[in-house]
Tab-separated table of C-alpha atoms in Angstrom:
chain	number	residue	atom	x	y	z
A	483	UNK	CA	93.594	93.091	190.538
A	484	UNK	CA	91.672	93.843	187.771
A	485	UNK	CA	88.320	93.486	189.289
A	486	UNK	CA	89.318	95.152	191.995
A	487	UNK	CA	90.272	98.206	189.441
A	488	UNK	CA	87.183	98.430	187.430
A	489	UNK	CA	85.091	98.246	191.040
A	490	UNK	CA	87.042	101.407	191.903
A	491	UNK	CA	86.040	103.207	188.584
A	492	UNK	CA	82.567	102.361	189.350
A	493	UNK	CA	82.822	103.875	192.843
A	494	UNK	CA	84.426	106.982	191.625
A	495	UNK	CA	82.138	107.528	189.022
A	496	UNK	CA	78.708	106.996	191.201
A	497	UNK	CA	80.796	109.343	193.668
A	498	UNK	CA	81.144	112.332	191.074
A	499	UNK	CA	77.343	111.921	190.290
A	500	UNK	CA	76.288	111.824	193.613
A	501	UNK	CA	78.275	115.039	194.202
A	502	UNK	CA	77.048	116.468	191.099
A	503	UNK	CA	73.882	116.203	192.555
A	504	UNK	CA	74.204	117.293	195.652
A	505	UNK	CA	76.112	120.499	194.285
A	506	UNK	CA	73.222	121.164	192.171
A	507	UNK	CA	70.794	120.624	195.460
A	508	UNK	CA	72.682	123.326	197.181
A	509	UNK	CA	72.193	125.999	194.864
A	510	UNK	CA	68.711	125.844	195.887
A	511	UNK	CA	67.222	127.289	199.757
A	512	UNK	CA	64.446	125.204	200.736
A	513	UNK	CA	61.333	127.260	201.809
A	514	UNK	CA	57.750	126.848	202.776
A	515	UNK	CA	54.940	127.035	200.311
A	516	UNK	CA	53.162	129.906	201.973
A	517	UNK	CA	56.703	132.158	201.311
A	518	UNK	CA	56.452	131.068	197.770
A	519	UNK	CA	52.848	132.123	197.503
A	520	UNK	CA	53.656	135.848	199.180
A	521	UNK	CA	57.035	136.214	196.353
A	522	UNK	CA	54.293	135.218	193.785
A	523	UNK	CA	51.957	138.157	195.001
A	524	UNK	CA	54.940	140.358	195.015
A	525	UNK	CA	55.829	139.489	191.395
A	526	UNK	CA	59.283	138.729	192.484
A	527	UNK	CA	59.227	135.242	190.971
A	528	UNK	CA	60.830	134.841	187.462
A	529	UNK	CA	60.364	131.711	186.663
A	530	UNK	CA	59.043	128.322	187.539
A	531	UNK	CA	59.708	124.263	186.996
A	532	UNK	CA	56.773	122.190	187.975
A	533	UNK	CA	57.712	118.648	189.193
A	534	UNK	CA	55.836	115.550	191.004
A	535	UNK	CA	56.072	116.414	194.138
A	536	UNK	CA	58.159	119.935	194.731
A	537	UNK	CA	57.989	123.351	192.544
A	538	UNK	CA	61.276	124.963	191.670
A	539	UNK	CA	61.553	129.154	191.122
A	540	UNK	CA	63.859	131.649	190.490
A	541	UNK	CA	63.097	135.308	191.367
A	542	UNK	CA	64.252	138.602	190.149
A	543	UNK	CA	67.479	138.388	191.812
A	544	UNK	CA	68.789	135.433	191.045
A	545	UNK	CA	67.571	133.108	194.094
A	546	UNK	CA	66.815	129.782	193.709
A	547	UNK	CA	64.351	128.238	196.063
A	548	UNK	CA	62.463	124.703	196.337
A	549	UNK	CA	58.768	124.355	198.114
A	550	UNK	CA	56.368	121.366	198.058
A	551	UNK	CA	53.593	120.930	195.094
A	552	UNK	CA	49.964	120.905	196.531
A	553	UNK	CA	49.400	120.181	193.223
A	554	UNK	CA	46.722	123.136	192.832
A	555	UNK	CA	44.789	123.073	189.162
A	556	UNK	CA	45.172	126.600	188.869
A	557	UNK	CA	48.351	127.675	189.861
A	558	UNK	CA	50.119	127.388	186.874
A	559	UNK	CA	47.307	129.344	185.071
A	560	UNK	CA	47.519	131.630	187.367
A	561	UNK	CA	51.470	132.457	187.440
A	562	UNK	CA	51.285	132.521	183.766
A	563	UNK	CA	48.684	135.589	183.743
A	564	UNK	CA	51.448	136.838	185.788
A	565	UNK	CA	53.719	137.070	183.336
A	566	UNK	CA	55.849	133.910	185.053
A	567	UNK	CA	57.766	131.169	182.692
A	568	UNK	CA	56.070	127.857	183.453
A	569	UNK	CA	57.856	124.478	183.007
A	570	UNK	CA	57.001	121.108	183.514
A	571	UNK	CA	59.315	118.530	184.636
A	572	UNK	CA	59.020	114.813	183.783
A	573	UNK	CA	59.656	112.849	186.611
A	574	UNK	CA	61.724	109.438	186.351
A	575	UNK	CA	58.787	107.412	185.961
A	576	UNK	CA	57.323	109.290	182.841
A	577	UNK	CA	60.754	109.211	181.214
A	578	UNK	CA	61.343	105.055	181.435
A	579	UNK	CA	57.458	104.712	180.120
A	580	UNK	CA	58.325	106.715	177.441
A	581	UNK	CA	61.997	104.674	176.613
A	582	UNK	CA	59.763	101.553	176.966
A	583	UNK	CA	56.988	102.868	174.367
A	584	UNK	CA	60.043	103.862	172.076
A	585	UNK	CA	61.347	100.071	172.649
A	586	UNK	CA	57.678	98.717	172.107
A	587	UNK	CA	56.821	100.289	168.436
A	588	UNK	CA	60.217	99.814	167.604
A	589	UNK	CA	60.238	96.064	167.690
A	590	UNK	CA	56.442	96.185	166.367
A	591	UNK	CA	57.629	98.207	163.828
A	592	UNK	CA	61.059	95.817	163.112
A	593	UNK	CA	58.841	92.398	162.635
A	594	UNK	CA	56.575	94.205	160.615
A	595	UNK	CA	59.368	94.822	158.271
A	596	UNK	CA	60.806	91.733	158.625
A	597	UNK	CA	56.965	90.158	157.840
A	598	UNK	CA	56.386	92.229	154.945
A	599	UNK	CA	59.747	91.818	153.568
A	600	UNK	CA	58.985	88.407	153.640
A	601	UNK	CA	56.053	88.119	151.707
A	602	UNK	CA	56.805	90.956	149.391
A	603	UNK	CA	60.030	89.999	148.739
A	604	UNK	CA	62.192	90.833	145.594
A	605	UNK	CA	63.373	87.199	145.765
A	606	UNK	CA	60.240	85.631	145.416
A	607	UNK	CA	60.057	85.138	141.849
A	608	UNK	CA	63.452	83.278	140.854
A	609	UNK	CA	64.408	84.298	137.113
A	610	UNK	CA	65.780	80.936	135.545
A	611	UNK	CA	68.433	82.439	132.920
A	612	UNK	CA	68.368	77.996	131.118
A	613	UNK	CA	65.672	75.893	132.192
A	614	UNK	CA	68.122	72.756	130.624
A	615	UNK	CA	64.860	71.383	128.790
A	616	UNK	CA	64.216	70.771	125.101
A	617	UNK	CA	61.277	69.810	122.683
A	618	UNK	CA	63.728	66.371	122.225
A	619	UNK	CA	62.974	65.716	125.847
A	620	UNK	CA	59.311	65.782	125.372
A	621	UNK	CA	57.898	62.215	123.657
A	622	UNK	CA	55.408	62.488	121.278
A	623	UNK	CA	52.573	65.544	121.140
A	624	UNK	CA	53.790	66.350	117.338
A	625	UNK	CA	51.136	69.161	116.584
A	626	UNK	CA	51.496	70.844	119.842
A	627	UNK	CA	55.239	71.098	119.393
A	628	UNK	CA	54.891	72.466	116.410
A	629	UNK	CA	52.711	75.378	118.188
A	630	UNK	CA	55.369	75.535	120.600
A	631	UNK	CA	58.219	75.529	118.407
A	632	UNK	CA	56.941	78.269	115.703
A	633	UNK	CA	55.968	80.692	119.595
A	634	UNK	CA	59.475	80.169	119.942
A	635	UNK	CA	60.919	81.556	116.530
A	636	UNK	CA	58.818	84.348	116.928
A	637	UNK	CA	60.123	85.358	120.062
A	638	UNK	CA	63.789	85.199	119.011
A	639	UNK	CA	63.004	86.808	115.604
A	640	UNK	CA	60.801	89.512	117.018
A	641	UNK	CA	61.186	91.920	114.101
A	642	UNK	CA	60.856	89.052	111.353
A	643	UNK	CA	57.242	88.598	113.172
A	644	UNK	CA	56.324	92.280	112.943
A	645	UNK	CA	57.506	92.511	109.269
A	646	UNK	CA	55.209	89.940	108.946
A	647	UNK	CA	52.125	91.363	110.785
A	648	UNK	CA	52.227	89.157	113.088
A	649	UNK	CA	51.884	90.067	116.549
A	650	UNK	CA	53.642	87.660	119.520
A	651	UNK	CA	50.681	86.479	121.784
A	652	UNK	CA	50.544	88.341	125.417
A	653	UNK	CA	49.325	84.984	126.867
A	654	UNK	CA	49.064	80.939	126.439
A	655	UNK	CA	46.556	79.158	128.088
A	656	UNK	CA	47.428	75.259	128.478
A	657	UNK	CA	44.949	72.997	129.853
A	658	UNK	CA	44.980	69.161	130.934
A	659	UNK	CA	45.026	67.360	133.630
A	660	UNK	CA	48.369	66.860	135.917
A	661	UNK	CA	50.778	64.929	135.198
A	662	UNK	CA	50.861	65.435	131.204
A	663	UNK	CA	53.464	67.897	130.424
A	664	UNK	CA	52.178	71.230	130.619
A	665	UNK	CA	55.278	72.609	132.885
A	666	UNK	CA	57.942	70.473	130.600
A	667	UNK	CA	55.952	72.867	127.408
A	668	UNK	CA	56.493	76.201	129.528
A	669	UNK	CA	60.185	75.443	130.397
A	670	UNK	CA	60.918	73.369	127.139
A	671	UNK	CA	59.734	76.861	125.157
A	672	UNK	CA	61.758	79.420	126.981
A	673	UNK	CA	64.982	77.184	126.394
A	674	UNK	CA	64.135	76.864	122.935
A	675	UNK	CA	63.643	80.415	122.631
A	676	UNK	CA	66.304	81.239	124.227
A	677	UNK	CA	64.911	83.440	126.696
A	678	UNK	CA	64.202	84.156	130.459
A	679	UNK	CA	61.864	81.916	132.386
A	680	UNK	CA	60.159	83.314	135.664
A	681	UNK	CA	58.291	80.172	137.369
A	682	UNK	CA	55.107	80.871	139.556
A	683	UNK	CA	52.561	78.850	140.984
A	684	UNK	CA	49.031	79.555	142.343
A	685	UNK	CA	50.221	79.186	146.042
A	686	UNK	CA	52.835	82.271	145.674
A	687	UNK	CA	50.057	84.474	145.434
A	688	UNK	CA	48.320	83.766	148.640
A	689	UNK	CA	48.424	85.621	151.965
A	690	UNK	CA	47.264	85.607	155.612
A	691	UNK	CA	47.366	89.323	154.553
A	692	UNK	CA	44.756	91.376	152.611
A	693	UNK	CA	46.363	93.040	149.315
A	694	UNK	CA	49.409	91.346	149.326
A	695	UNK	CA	48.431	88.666	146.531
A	696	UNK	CA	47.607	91.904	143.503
A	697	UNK	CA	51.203	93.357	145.153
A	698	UNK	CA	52.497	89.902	144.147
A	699	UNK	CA	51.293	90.205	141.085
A	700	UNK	CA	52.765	93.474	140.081
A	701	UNK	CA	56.074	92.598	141.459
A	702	UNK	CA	56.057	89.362	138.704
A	703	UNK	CA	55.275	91.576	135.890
A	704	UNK	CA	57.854	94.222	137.032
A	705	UNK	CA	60.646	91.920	137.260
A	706	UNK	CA	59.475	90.483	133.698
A	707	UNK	CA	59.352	93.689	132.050
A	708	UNK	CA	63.281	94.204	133.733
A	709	UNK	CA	64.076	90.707	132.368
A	710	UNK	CA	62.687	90.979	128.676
A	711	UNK	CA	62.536	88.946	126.564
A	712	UNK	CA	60.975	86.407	129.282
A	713	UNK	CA	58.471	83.863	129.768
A	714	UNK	CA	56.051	84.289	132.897
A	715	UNK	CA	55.090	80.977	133.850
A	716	UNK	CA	51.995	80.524	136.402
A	717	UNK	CA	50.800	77.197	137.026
A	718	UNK	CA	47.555	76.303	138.864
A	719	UNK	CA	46.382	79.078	137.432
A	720	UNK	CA	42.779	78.698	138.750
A	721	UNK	CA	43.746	78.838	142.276
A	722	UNK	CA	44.321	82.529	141.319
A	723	UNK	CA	42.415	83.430	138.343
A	724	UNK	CA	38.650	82.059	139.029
A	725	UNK	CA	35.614	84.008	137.827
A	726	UNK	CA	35.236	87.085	140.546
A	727	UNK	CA	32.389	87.045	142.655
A	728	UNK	CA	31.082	90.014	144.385
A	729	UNK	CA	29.552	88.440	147.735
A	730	UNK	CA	31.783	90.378	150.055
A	731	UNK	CA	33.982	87.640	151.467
A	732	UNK	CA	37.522	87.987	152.771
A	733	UNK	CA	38.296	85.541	150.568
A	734	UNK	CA	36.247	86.844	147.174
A	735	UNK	CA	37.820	90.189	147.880
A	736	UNK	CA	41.114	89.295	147.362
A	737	UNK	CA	40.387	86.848	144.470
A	738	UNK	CA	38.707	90.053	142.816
A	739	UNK	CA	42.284	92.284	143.585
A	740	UNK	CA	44.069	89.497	142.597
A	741	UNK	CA	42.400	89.112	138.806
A	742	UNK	CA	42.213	92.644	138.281
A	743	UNK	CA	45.966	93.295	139.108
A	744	UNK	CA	46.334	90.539	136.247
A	745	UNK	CA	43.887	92.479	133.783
A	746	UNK	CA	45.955	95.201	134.447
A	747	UNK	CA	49.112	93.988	133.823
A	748	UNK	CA	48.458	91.979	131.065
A	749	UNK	CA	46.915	95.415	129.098
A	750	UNK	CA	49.575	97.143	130.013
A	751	UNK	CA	51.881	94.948	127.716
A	752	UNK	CA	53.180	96.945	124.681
A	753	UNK	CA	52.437	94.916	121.323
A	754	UNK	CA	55.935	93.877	121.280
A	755	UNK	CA	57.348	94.040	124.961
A	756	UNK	CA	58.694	90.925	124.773
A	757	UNK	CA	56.678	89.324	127.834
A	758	UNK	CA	54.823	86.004	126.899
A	759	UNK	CA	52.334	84.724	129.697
A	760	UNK	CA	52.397	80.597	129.394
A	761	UNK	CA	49.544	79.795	132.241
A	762	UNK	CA	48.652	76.101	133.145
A	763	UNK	CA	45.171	75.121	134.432
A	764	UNK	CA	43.106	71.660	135.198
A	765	UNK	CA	39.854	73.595	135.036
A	766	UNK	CA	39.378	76.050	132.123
A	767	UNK	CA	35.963	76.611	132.980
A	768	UNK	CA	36.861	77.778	136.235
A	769	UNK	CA	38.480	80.498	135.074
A	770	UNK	CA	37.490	84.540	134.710
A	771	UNK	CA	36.078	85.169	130.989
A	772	UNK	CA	37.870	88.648	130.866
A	773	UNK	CA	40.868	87.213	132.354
A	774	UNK	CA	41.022	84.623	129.036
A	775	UNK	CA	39.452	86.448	126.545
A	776	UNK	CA	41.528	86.969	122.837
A	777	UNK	CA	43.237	89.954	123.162
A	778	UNK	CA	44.836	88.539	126.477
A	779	UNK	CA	45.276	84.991	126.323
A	780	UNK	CA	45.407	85.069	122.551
A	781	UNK	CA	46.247	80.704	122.525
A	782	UNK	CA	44.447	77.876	123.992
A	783	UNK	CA	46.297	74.591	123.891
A	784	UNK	CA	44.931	71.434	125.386
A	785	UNK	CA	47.971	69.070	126.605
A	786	UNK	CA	45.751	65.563	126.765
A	787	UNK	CA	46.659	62.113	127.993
A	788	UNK	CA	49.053	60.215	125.867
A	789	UNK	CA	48.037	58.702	122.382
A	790	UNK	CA	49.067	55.353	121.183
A	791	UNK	CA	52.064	56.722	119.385
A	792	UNK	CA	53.173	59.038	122.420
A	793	UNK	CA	52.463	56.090	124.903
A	794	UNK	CA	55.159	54.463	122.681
A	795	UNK	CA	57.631	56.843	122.675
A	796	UNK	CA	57.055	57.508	126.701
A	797	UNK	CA	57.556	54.020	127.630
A	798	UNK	CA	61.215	53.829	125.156
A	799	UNK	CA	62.005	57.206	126.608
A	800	UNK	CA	61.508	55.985	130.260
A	801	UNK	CA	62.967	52.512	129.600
A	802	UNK	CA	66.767	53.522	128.436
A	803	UNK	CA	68.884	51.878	131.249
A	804	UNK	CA	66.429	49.050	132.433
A	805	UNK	CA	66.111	45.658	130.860
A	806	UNK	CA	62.984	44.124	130.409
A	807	UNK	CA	61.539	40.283	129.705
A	808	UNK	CA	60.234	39.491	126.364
A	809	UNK	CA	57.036	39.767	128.090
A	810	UNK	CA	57.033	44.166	128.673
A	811	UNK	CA	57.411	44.665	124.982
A	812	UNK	CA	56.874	48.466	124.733
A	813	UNK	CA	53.659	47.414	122.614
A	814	UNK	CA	52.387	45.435	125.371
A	815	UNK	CA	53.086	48.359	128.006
A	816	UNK	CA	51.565	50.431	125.599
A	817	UNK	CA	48.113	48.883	125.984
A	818	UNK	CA	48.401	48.210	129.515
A	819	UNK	CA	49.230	51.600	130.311
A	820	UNK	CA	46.239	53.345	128.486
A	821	UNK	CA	44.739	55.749	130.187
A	822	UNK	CA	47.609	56.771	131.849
A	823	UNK	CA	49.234	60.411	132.525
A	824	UNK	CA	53.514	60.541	131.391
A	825	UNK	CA	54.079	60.844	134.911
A	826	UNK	CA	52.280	58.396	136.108
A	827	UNK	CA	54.064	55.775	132.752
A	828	UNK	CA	57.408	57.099	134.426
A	829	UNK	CA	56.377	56.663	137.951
A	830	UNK	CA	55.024	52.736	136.986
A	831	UNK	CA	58.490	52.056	135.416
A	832	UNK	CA	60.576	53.217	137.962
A	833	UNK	CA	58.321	51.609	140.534
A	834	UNK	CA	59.273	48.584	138.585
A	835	UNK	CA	62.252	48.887	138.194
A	836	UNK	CA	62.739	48.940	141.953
A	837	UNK	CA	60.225	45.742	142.635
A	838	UNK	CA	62.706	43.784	140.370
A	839	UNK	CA	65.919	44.857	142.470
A	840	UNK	CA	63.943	44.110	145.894
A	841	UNK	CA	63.682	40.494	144.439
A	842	UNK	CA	67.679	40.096	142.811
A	843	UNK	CA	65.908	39.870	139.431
A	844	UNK	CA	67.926	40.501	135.861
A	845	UNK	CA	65.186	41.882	134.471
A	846	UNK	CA	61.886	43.233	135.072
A	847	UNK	CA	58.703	41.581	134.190
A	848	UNK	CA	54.889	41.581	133.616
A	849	UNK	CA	54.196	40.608	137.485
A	850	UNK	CA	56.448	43.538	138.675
A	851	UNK	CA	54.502	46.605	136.426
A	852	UNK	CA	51.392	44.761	137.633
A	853	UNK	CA	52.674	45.084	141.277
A	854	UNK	CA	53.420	48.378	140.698
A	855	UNK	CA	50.343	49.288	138.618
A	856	UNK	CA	48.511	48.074	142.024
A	857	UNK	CA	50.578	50.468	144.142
A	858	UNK	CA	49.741	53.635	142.246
């Protein structure tokens, strides 16, 4: 019943349209071209609608009349000298090409939005209110803690600094291989400070898309400068910051935008804005001498492989929870391990650790770190 309703409104309607039209086709007397040609020479034609394949006219009194187009090229020039309105008519075809041209750059227009959007997003630097990490959590490295921790009283006493004439460093530069610490510092420092943390790596930066990587880089420093008193964070910092070089490349040109967005930003700092770059690098000597130059990277700290004494306090740290033969004294781990990044110490243990549960053993022994020593 229902179907049969609806089927009746869509009968009724195409009925009214059709008699719309027909109406409309009425009010118009059909007539050959050569009488439209002698009421054009008798100036008794008012106006008239050009269409594919008929003309439409009015004359002086009112008539409306319909002839075929020959489609002449200077007909409508010449009923305009004439003094006659002119109008052109799309046809049905011209109107759906121009509703699917409207549909075409629309959706172009949509994913490019939804492209950019996604890699110039507001979201794509988190800001990390606690990073949960302490100097306590980091074994051994005494004298660069105590770097660390007097950076961090001067950015919580900012004004006991300045009375001081001291001036908070715009940027620290930490080098050292991977695997020794240098992320634990950065995060370890804004929770001891007690102040906003703003991770980035290298990789953020980059872009199947020319100028996106400086844009990048002004969106960081603009959601620092909101988020002050913050720590910017970049690590792999010479994936992004290498020495320029001006041999026209793609890939050199964006390098170059990308290093002087960061000269930029980094002079733009006011002496007291509250922003502290902490960078991390493998490769100092890859890196742009402007771009690390005193004045913008005012501290270089090198985070090297674990002493003797921080070996020590590694393997005790890394050790709470597992029990061990008389045979992995933390001295005799100590020298075995030499060499050897804290991750890698942790990574060995663990590893261990495991080996000795595979085999339904108490406690783990020299032959399982050996075993795992060999896997690394």
């Amino acid at each position: 019943m229902r179907k049969n309703k609806y089927l009746f409104l869509i009968i009724l309607v195409l009925a009214v349209c059709a008699g719309v039209y027909f109406c409309l086709s009425e009010n118009s007397s059909k007539i050959s071209y050569s009488d439209f040609n002698r009421y054009v020479e008798e100036g008794s034609v008012v106006s008239v609608s050009f269409s594919e394949d008929k003309i439409s006219f009015s004359d002086k009194e009112g008539n409306k009349y319909i002839t075929q187009n020959p489609g002449s090229p200077d007909l409508a020039e010449r009923l305009l000298l004439s003094g006659v309105e002119v109008k052109q008519e799309k046809n049905w075809e011209d109107i759906i090409s121009l509703i699917f041209d409207v549909i075409f750059y629309g959706i172009f227009i949509g994913i490019f939005v939804v492209v950019f959007r996604k890699f110039i997003s507001p979201n794509t630097f988190k800001v990390v209110r606690h990073t949960k990490v302490h100097f306590s959590d980091i074994a051994g490295m005494d004298d660069l803690k105590r770097h660390m921790i007097q950076i961090a009283e001067y950015m919580k006493n900012p004004k006991a600094a300045a009375q001081k004439g001291i001036r908070l460093p715009k940027g620290i530069l930490l080098e050292g291989d991977p695997g020794n610490g240098k992320t634990l510092f950065a995060r370890a420092l804004a929770e001891e400070a007690g102040v906003n943390f703003i991770p980035a790596k290298a990789t953020d930066f980059e872009s199947m898309f020319m100028a996106i990587g400086p844009m990048k880089v002004k969106l960081l420093f603009k959601k620092a400068r909101r988020n002050a008193p913050c720590i910017v964070f970049i690590d792999e910092f010479d994936g992004i910051g290498t020495r320029r070089n001006y041999s026209g490349s793609a890939i050199e040109t964006e390098n170059t935008r990308i290093v002087t967005a960061m000269l930029n930003e980094l002079d733009g700092f006011e002496p007291h804005s509250g922003v502290l770059v902490l960078a991390a690098t493998n490769s100092r000597e890859a890196l742009d001498e402007a771009l690390i130059r005193p004045g913008r990277f005012d501290a270089k700290y090198t985070v090297p492989y674990p002493d003797d004494k921080t070996r020590l306090a590694i393997i005790r740290m890394y050790s709470e929870g597992k029990s061990f033969s008389d045979s992995c004294r933390p001295e005799t781990l100590s020298g075995k391990f030499n060499g050897f990044s804290a991750a890698k110490i942790e990574s060995v243990l663990n590893r261990a650790a495991m080996i000795a549960s595979q085999k339904n053993a108490s406690q783990i022994n020299m032959e399982d770190v050996n075993a795992a020593i060999a896997e690394m």
